[in-house]
Amino acid sequence: MIEKIKPLLEIQKLDIQISEIENSYKKLPEKISDINQIINIEEKKIENLNQKVSELELASKGYEKDVIEIEEKVKLIEEKLFSISSTKEFEALQKETGDLKRKKIEIEDSLIKVMEEIETNKEDSKKTQENFESEILPMKGQIEELELELNESRTEVESLSNQRLDLAKNADKDFLKIYERLCSSNKPPIISETNSEICGHCNMKIPPQTYIKVLQSKEIVLAPCCKKILVAKIT
Ligand SMILES: [Zn+2]
């Protein structure tokens, strides 16, 4: 019986290692995706600010063009005024230039507002960009490190799993089956060694008749406390 248990103890050692590594990298993919999300949000922020600046610059060019057009119109009308004799027509043209001049002032006000908005957005964009370079860009390095760590862990688990396959080939088939079945509902360790009436896994007291069976080691004995396979400490 002890000879049948020994290979399982070796397999168990690997299972514990595999489980520890898997636990340590379990959170890595989520961590990587969280950091990626932060980077994406910041990149989008910069993109939106730059887009906004472009739109405002386009609007300001439109206003500038409108102002020039009005100025030209006013100039033409004022030249015409000299050659007009009809008072009615004179007044009509004067009203027209008055309206145009008022319109020009309105447009110039809008232009000033847009220019101010452009300045504010440019400043925001610059600050966001600076923050991106100092705070966010280093995160890309962090992701690379985490991905490396993740790959190394996966390679290590793969190599341990291969070692486990080799050990499983030489283990007693029936014992291995029982061990595997317990594995499916239990985290390793599955086998607990004990040298007293105390469970080596959870430190609960084992009934004396159970401990006697463990010492006799003729059959697989499960601990009543934690359902681990109890074996006498192998020295
Ligand atoms: Zn126990």
PDB file of C-alpha atoms and ligand atoms in Angstrom:
ATOM      1  CA  MET A   1       0.000   0.000   0.000  1.00  0.00           C
ATOM      2  CA  ILE A   2       2.775   2.447   0.913  1.00  0.00           C
ATOM      3  CA  GLU A   3       4.459   1.678  -2.393  1.00  0.00           C
ATOM      4  CA  LYS A   4       1.223   2.535  -4.184  1.00  0.00           C
ATOM      5  CA  ILE A   5       0.844   5.784  -2.268  1.00  0.00           C
ATOM      6  CA  LYS A   6       4.398   7.013  -2.855  1.00  0.00           C
ATOM      7  CA  PRO A   7       3.939   7.863  -6.585  1.00  0.00           C
ATOM      8  CA  LEU A   8       0.705   9.632  -5.708  1.00  0.00           C
ATOM      9  CA  LEU A   9       2.584  11.779  -3.197  1.00  0.00           C
ATOM     10  CA  GLU A  10       4.951  12.739  -6.009  1.00  0.00           C
ATOM     11  CA  ILE A  11       2.001  13.566  -8.261  1.00  0.00           C
ATOM     12  CA  GLN A  12       0.485  15.533  -5.419  1.00  0.00           C
ATOM     13  CA  LYS A  13       3.653  17.621  -5.061  1.00  0.00           C
ATOM     14  CA  LEU A  14       3.288  18.614  -8.722  1.00  0.00           C
ATOM     15  CA  ASP A  15      -0.446  19.249  -8.324  1.00  0.00           C
ATOM     16  CA  ILE A  16       0.235  21.603  -5.425  1.00  0.00           C
ATOM     17  CA  GLN A  17       2.860  23.464  -7.473  1.00  0.00           C
ATOM     18  CA  ILE A  18       0.529  23.693 -10.485  1.00  0.00           C
ATOM     19  CA  SER A  19      -2.316  24.925  -8.324  1.00  0.00           C
ATOM     20  CA  GLU A  20      -0.094  27.570  -6.678  1.00  0.00           C
ATOM     21  CA  ILE A  21       1.120  28.865 -10.040  1.00  0.00           C
ATOM     22  CA  GLU A  22      -2.401  28.884 -11.475  1.00  0.00           C
ATOM     23  CA  ASN A  23      -3.614  30.805  -8.456  1.00  0.00           C
ATOM     24  CA  SER A  24      -0.865  33.360  -8.782  1.00  0.00           C
ATOM     25  CA  TYR A  25      -1.620  34.092 -12.421  1.00  0.00           C
ATOM     26  CA  LYS A  26      -5.391  33.695 -12.220  1.00  0.00           C
ATOM     27  CA  LYS A  27      -5.873  37.434 -11.877  1.00  0.00           C
ATOM     28  CA  LEU A  28      -3.283  38.456 -14.510  1.00  0.00           C
ATOM     29  CA  PRO A  29      -5.565  38.460 -17.605  1.00  0.00           C
ATOM     30  CA  GLU A  30      -8.086  40.633 -15.793  1.00  0.00           C
ATOM     31  CA  LYS A  31      -5.328  42.956 -14.576  1.00  0.00           C
ATOM     32  CA  ILE A  32      -3.976  43.289 -18.133  1.00  0.00           C
ATOM     33  CA  SER A  33      -7.427  44.045 -19.491  1.00  0.00           C
ATOM     34  CA  ASP A  34      -8.031  46.666 -16.759  1.00  0.00           C
ATOM     35  CA  ILE A  35      -4.798  48.486 -17.638  1.00  0.00           C
ATOM     36  CA  ASN A  36      -5.605  48.284 -21.355  1.00  0.00           C
ATOM     37  CA  GLN A  37      -8.935  49.878 -20.668  1.00  0.00           C
ATOM     38  CA  ILE A  38      -7.331  52.800 -18.813  1.00  0.00           C
ATOM     39  CA  ILE A  39      -4.944  53.344 -21.746  1.00  0.00           C
ATOM     40  CA  ASN A  40      -7.820  53.234 -24.251  1.00  0.00           C
ATOM     41  CA  ILE A  41      -9.877  55.749 -22.287  1.00  0.00           C
ATOM     42  CA  GLU A  42      -6.950  58.201 -22.137  1.00  0.00           C
ATOM     43  CA  GLU A  43      -6.148  57.745 -25.834  1.00  0.00           C
ATOM     44  CA  LYS A  44      -9.790  58.404 -26.675  1.00  0.00           C
ATOM     45  CA  LYS A  45      -9.736  61.524 -24.480  1.00  0.00           C
ATOM     46  CA  ILE A  46      -6.792  62.986 -26.406  1.00  0.00           C
ATOM     47  CA  GLU A  47      -8.387  62.024 -29.714  1.00  0.00           C
ATOM     48  CA  ASN A  48     -11.650  63.761 -28.740  1.00  0.00           C
ATOM     49  CA  LEU A  49      -9.870  66.935 -27.645  1.00  0.00           C
ATOM     50  CA  ASN A  50      -7.876  67.104 -30.890  1.00  0.00           C
ATOM     51  CA  GLN A  51     -11.037  66.483 -32.871  1.00  0.00           C
ATOM     52  CA  LYS A  52     -12.758  69.290 -30.984  1.00  0.00           C
ATOM     53  CA  VAL A  53      -9.860  71.683 -31.732  1.00  0.00           C
ATOM     54  CA  SER A  54     -10.059  70.835 -35.451  1.00  0.00           C
ATOM     55  CA  GLU A  55     -13.788  71.487 -35.499  1.00  0.00           C
ATOM     56  CA  LEU A  56     -13.387  74.817 -33.710  1.00  0.00           C
ATOM     57  CA  GLU A  57     -10.581  75.871 -36.050  1.00  0.00           C
ATOM     58  CA  LEU A  58     -12.824  75.107 -38.996  1.00  0.00           C
ATOM     59  CA  ALA A  59     -15.595  77.195 -37.422  1.00  0.00           C
ATOM     60  CA  SER A  60     -13.211  80.102 -36.770  1.00  0.00           C
ATOM     61  CA  LYS A  61     -12.053  80.045 -40.408  1.00  0.00           C
ATOM     62  CA  GLY A  62     -15.712  80.192 -41.466  1.00  0.00           C
ATOM     63  CA  TYR A  63     -16.318  83.232 -39.254  1.00  0.00           C
ATOM     64  CA  GLU A  64     -13.193  84.963 -40.594  1.00  0.00           C
ATOM     65  CA  LYS A  65     -14.410  84.371 -44.135  1.00  0.00           C
ATOM     66  CA  ASP A  66     -17.868  85.754 -43.237  1.00  0.00           C
ATOM     67  CA  VAL A  67     -16.265  88.906 -41.769  1.00  0.00           C
ATOM     68  CA  ILE A  68     -14.223  89.520 -44.941  1.00  0.00           C
ATOM     69  CA  GLU A  69     -17.298  89.031 -47.104  1.00  0.00           C
ATOM     70  CA  ILE A  70     -19.294  91.539 -45.038  1.00  0.00           C
ATOM     71  CA  GLU A  71     -16.446  94.047 -45.152  1.00  0.00           C
ATOM     72  CA  GLU A  72     -16.323  93.756 -48.942  1.00  0.00           C
ATOM     73  CA  LYS A  73     -20.080  94.198 -49.235  1.00  0.00           C
ATOM     74  CA  VAL A  74     -20.012  97.266 -46.975  1.00  0.00           C
ATOM     75  CA  LYS A  75     -17.155  98.735 -49.037  1.00  0.00           C
ATOM     76  CA  LEU A  76     -19.106  98.274 -52.275  1.00  0.00           C
ATOM     77  CA  ILE A  77     -22.244  99.853 -50.822  1.00  0.00           C
ATOM     78  CA  GLU A  78     -20.329 102.809 -49.390  1.00  0.00           C
ATOM     79  CA  GLU A  79     -18.721 103.453 -52.774  1.00  0.00           C
ATOM     80  CA  LYS A  80     -22.176 103.332 -54.346  1.00  0.00           C
ATOM     81  CA  LEU A  81     -23.494 105.880 -51.811  1.00  0.00           C
ATOM     82  CA  PHE A  82     -21.461 108.705 -53.432  1.00  0.00           C
ATOM     83  CA  SER A  83     -23.219 108.332 -56.748  1.00  0.00           C
ATOM     84  CA  ILE A  84     -26.770 108.176 -55.453  1.00  0.00           C
ATOM     85  CA  SER A  85     -29.108 111.112 -55.599  1.00  0.00           C
ATOM     86  CA  SER A  86     -32.367 109.578 -54.429  1.00  0.00           C
ATOM     87  CA  THR A  87     -32.812 110.024 -50.679  1.00  0.00           C
ATOM     88  CA  LYS A  88     -34.959 106.917 -50.455  1.00  0.00           C
ATOM     89  CA  GLU A  89     -32.354 104.771 -52.104  1.00  0.00           C
ATOM     90  CA  PHE A  90     -29.629 106.425 -50.005  1.00  0.00           C
ATOM     91  CA  GLU A  91     -31.468 105.603 -46.800  1.00  0.00           C
ATOM     92  CA  ALA A  92     -32.128 102.038 -47.910  1.00  0.00           C
ATOM     93  CA  LEU A  93     -28.423 101.478 -48.605  1.00  0.00           C
ATOM     94  CA  GLN A  94     -27.424 103.108 -45.320  1.00  0.00           C
ATOM     95  CA  LYS A  95     -29.773 100.772 -43.477  1.00  0.00           C
ATOM     96  CA  GLU A  96     -28.242  97.837 -45.322  1.00  0.00           C
ATOM     97  CA  THR A  97     -24.689  98.815 -44.302  1.00  0.00           C
ATOM     98  CA  GLY A  98     -25.919  99.349 -40.713  1.00  0.00           C
ATOM     99  CA  ASP A  99     -27.391  95.828 -40.671  1.00  0.00           C
ATOM    100  CA  LEU A 100     -24.224  94.364 -42.164  1.00  0.00           C
ATOM    101  CA  LYS A 101     -22.017  96.126 -39.624  1.00  0.00           C
ATOM    102  CA  ARG A 102     -24.143  94.844 -36.748  1.00  0.00           C
ATOM    103  CA  LYS A 103     -23.961  91.332 -38.208  1.00  0.00           C
ATOM    104  CA  LYS A 104     -20.182  91.691 -38.473  1.00  0.00           C
ATOM    105  CA  ILE A 105     -19.959  92.577 -34.758  1.00  0.00           C
ATOM    106  CA  GLU A 106     -22.032  89.514 -33.883  1.00  0.00           C
ATOM    107  CA  ILE A 107     -19.787  87.268 -35.958  1.00  0.00           C
ATOM    108  CA  GLU A 108     -16.668  88.821 -34.447  1.00  0.00           C
ATOM    109  CA  ASP A 109     -18.052  88.081 -30.968  1.00  0.00           C
ATOM    110  CA  SER A 110     -18.626  84.473 -31.948  1.00  0.00           C
ATOM    111  CA  LEU A 111     -15.124  84.368 -33.405  1.00  0.00           C
ATOM    112  CA  ILE A 112     -13.617  85.580 -30.113  1.00  0.00           C
ATOM    113  CA  LYS A 113     -15.561  82.908 -28.214  1.00  0.00           C
ATOM    114  CA  VAL A 114     -14.393  80.203 -30.597  1.00  0.00           C
ATOM    115  CA  MET A 115     -10.775  81.386 -30.324  1.00  0.00           C
ATOM    116  CA  GLU A 116     -11.025  81.224 -26.539  1.00  0.00           C
ATOM    117  CA  GLU A 117     -12.505  77.753 -26.747  1.00  0.00           C
ATOM    118  CA  ILE A 118      -9.681  76.676 -29.051  1.00  0.00           C
ATOM    119  CA  GLU A 119      -7.137  77.913 -26.498  1.00  0.00           C
ATOM    120  CA  THR A 120      -8.844  76.067 -23.627  1.00  0.00           C
ATOM    121  CA  ASN A 121      -9.101  72.837 -25.602  1.00  0.00           C
ATOM    122  CA  LYS A 122      -5.502  73.084 -26.747  1.00  0.00           C
ATOM    123  CA  GLU A 123      -4.376  73.521 -23.136  1.00  0.00           C
ATOM    124  CA  ASP A 124      -6.509  70.552 -22.055  1.00  0.00           C
ATOM    125  CA  SER A 125      -5.106  68.475 -24.876  1.00  0.00           C
ATOM    126  CA  LYS A 126      -1.542  69.426 -23.944  1.00  0.00           C
ATOM    127  CA  LYS A 127      -2.085  68.561 -20.280  1.00  0.00           C
ATOM    128  CA  THR A 128      -3.773  65.268 -21.144  1.00  0.00           C
ATOM    129  CA  GLN A 129      -0.946  64.452 -23.536  1.00  0.00           C
ATOM    130  CA  GLU A 130       1.685  65.236 -20.886  1.00  0.00           C
ATOM    131  CA  ASN A 131      -0.165  63.131 -18.343  1.00  0.00           C
ATOM    132  CA  PHE A 132      -0.418  60.367 -20.920  1.00  0.00           C
ATOM    133  CA  GLU A 133       3.315  60.356 -21.477  1.00  0.00           C
ATOM    134  CA  SER A 134       4.245  60.382 -17.788  1.00  0.00           C
ATOM    135  CA  GLU A 135       1.463  58.239 -16.284  1.00  0.00           C
ATOM    136  CA  ILE A 136      -0.154  56.150 -18.985  1.00  0.00           C
ATOM    137  CA  LEU A 137       2.651  55.216 -21.386  1.00  0.00           C
ATOM    138  CA  PRO A 138       4.645  53.407 -18.653  1.00  0.00           C
ATOM    139  CA  MET A 139       1.556  51.201 -18.234  1.00  0.00           C
ATOM    140  CA  LYS A 140       2.270  49.696 -21.634  1.00  0.00           C
ATOM    141  CA  GLY A 141       5.545  48.429 -20.200  1.00  0.00           C
ATOM    142  CA  GLN A 142       3.630  47.089 -17.244  1.00  0.00           C
ATOM    143  CA  ILE A 143       1.364  45.129 -19.599  1.00  0.00           C
ATOM    144  CA  GLU A 144       4.376  43.651 -21.361  1.00  0.00           C
ATOM    145  CA  GLU A 145       5.789  42.519 -18.020  1.00  0.00           C
ATOM    146  CA  LEU A 146       2.468  40.992 -16.960  1.00  0.00           C
ATOM    147  CA  GLU A 147       2.115  39.196 -20.289  1.00  0.00           C
ATOM    148  CA  LEU A 148       5.628  37.850 -19.928  1.00  0.00           C
ATOM    149  CA  GLU A 149       4.835  36.671 -16.405  1.00  0.00           C
ATOM    150  CA  LEU A 150       1.647  35.041 -17.665  1.00  0.00           C
ATOM    151  CA  ASN A 151       3.467  33.233 -20.471  1.00  0.00           C
ATOM    152  CA  GLU A 152       6.216  32.047 -18.153  1.00  0.00           C
ATOM    153  CA  SER A 153       3.643  30.711 -15.708  1.00  0.00           C
ATOM    154  CA  ARG A 154       1.799  28.899 -18.491  1.00  0.00           C
ATOM    155  CA  THR A 155       5.033  27.348 -19.759  1.00  0.00           C
ATOM    156  CA  GLU A 156       5.895  26.245 -16.248  1.00  0.00           C
ATOM    157  CA  VAL A 157       2.464  24.676 -15.713  1.00  0.00           C
ATOM    158  CA  GLU A 158       2.838  22.902 -19.046  1.00  0.00           C
ATOM    159  CA  SER A 159       6.191  21.462 -18.059  1.00  0.00           C
ATOM    160  CA  LEU A 160       4.872  20.368 -14.639  1.00  0.00           C
ATOM    161  CA  SER A 161       1.847  18.799 -16.328  1.00  0.00           C
ATOM    162  CA  ASN A 162       4.151  16.799 -18.596  1.00  0.00           C
ATOM    163  CA  GLN A 163       6.123  15.589 -15.591  1.00  0.00           C
ATOM    164  CA  ARG A 164       2.818  14.651 -13.994  1.00  0.00           C
ATOM    165  CA  LEU A 165       1.839  12.608 -17.059  1.00  0.00           C
ATOM    166  CA  ASP A 166       5.071  10.627 -16.784  1.00  0.00           C
ATOM    167  CA  LEU A 167       4.488   9.959 -13.075  1.00  0.00           C
ATOM    168  CA  ALA A 168       0.868   8.974 -13.701  1.00  0.00           C
ATOM    169  CA  LYS A 169       2.015   6.283 -16.175  1.00  0.00           C
ATOM    170  CA  ASN A 170       3.857   4.500 -13.384  1.00  0.00           C
ATOM    171  CA  ALA A 171       1.239   4.978 -10.678  1.00  0.00           C
ATOM    172  CA  ASP A 172      -1.197   2.259  -9.621  1.00  0.00           C
ATOM    173  CA  LYS A 173      -4.235   2.669 -11.869  1.00  0.00           C
ATOM    174  CA  ASP A 174      -6.885   2.093  -9.191  1.00  0.00           C
ATOM    175  CA  PHE A 175      -5.232   4.360  -6.653  1.00  0.00           C
ATOM    176  CA  LEU A 176      -4.735   7.010  -9.283  1.00  0.00           C
ATOM    177  CA  LYS A 177      -8.425   6.805 -10.187  1.00  0.00           C
ATOM    178  CA  ILE A 178      -9.424   7.403  -6.564  1.00  0.00           C
ATOM    179  CA  TYR A 179      -6.918  10.228  -6.280  1.00  0.00           C
ATOM    180  CA  GLU A 180      -8.174  11.850  -9.506  1.00  0.00           C
ATOM    181  CA  ARG A 181     -11.779  11.529  -8.385  1.00  0.00           C
ATOM    182  CA  LEU A 182     -10.986  13.301  -5.115  1.00  0.00           C
ATOM    183  CA  CYS A 183      -9.070  15.934  -7.109  1.00  0.00           C
ATOM    184  CA  SER A 184     -12.184  16.812  -9.083  1.00  0.00           C
ATOM    185  CA  SER A 185     -14.019  17.942  -5.954  1.00  0.00           C
ATOM    186  CA  ASN A 186     -11.031  18.926  -3.796  1.00  0.00           C
ATOM    187  CA  LYS A 187      -8.091  21.215  -4.039  1.00  0.00           C
ATOM    188  CA  PRO A 188      -4.688  19.597  -3.543  1.00  0.00           C
ATOM    189  CA  PRO A 189      -3.376  18.226  -1.234  1.00  0.00           C
ATOM    190  CA  ILE A 190      -5.551  15.128  -1.534  1.00  0.00           C
ATOM    191  CA  ILE A 191      -3.325  12.901   0.598  1.00  0.00           C
ATOM    192  CA  SER A 192      -2.531  13.908   4.133  1.00  0.00           C
ATOM    193  CA  GLU A 193       0.284  12.315   6.110  1.00  0.00           C
ATOM    194  CA  THR A 194      -0.139  11.907   9.817  1.00  0.00           C
ATOM    195  CA  ASN A 195       1.811  10.352  12.687  1.00  0.00           C
ATOM    196  CA  SER A 196      -0.768  10.743  15.429  1.00  0.00           C
ATOM    197  CA  GLU A 197      -4.516  10.770  15.938  1.00  0.00           C
ATOM    198  CA  ILE A 198      -4.569  14.270  14.469  1.00  0.00           C
ATOM    199  CA  CYS A 199      -5.396  14.914  10.828  1.00  0.00           C
ATOM    200  CA  GLY A 200      -2.282  16.234   9.084  1.00  0.00           C
ATOM    201  CA  HIS A 201      -4.404  18.474   6.894  1.00  0.00           C
ATOM    202  CA  CYS A 202      -6.874  20.199   9.162  1.00  0.00           C
ATOM    203  CA  ASN A 203      -5.576  19.295  12.623  1.00  0.00           C
ATOM    204  CA  MET A 204      -8.842  17.700  13.708  1.00  0.00           C
ATOM    205  CA  LYS A 205      -8.795  14.678  15.957  1.00  0.00           C
ATOM    206  CA  ILE A 206      -9.092  11.348  14.129  1.00  0.00           C
ATOM    207  CA  PRO A 207     -11.122   8.561  15.777  1.00  0.00           C
ATOM    208  CA  PRO A 208      -8.714   5.918  17.191  1.00  0.00           C
ATOM    209  CA  GLN A 209     -10.218   3.124  15.042  1.00  0.00           C
ATOM    210  CA  THR A 210      -9.595   5.259  11.930  1.00  0.00           C
ATOM    211  CA  TYR A 211      -6.012   5.892  12.978  1.00  0.00           C
ATOM    212  CA  ILE A 212      -5.476   2.166  13.508  1.00  0.00           C
ATOM    213  CA  LYS A 213      -6.628   1.569   9.925  1.00  0.00           C
ATOM    214  CA  VAL A 214      -4.224   4.248   8.757  1.00  0.00           C
ATOM    215  CA  LEU A 215      -1.349   2.536  10.558  1.00  0.00           C
ATOM    216  CA  GLN A 216      -2.341  -0.865   9.181  1.00  0.00           C
ATOM    217  CA  SER A 217      -2.294   0.712   5.725  1.00  0.00           C
ATOM    218  CA  LYS A 218      -4.231  -2.027   4.028  1.00  0.00           C
ATOM    219  CA  GLU A 219      -6.835   0.167   2.416  1.00  0.00           C
ATOM    220  CA  ILE A 220      -7.444   3.773   1.506  1.00  0.00           C
ATOM    221  CA  VAL A 221      -8.734   5.638   4.565  1.00  0.00           C
ATOM    222  CA  LEU A 222     -10.467   8.975   4.212  1.00  0.00           C
ATOM    223  CA  ALA A 223     -10.283  11.495   7.054  1.00  0.00           C
ATOM    224  CA  PRO A 224     -13.773  12.027   8.492  1.00  0.00           C
ATOM    225  CA  CYS A 225     -12.973  15.722   8.918  1.00  0.00           C
ATOM    226  CA  CYS A 226     -11.823  16.765   5.433  1.00  0.00           C
ATOM    227  CA  LYS A 227     -12.125  13.640   3.270  1.00  0.00           C
ATOM    228  CA  LYS A 228      -8.428  13.661   2.490  1.00  0.00           C
ATOM    229  CA  ILE A 229      -6.687  10.311   2.084  1.00  0.00           C
ATOM    230  CA  LEU A 230      -4.936   9.666   5.372  1.00  0.00           C
ATOM    231  CA  VAL A 231      -1.627   7.840   5.309  1.00  0.00           C
ATOM    232  CA  ALA A 232       0.920   7.143   8.001  1.00  0.00           C
ATOM    233  CA  LYS A 233       3.826   9.530   7.703  1.00  0.00           C
ATOM    234  CA  ILE A 234       6.308   8.008   5.310  1.00  0.00           C
ATOM    235  CA  THR A 235       9.839   8.510   6.560  1.00  0.00           C
TER     236      THR A 235
HETATM  237 ZN    ZN B   1      -8.827  16.621   8.196  1.00  0.00          ZN
END
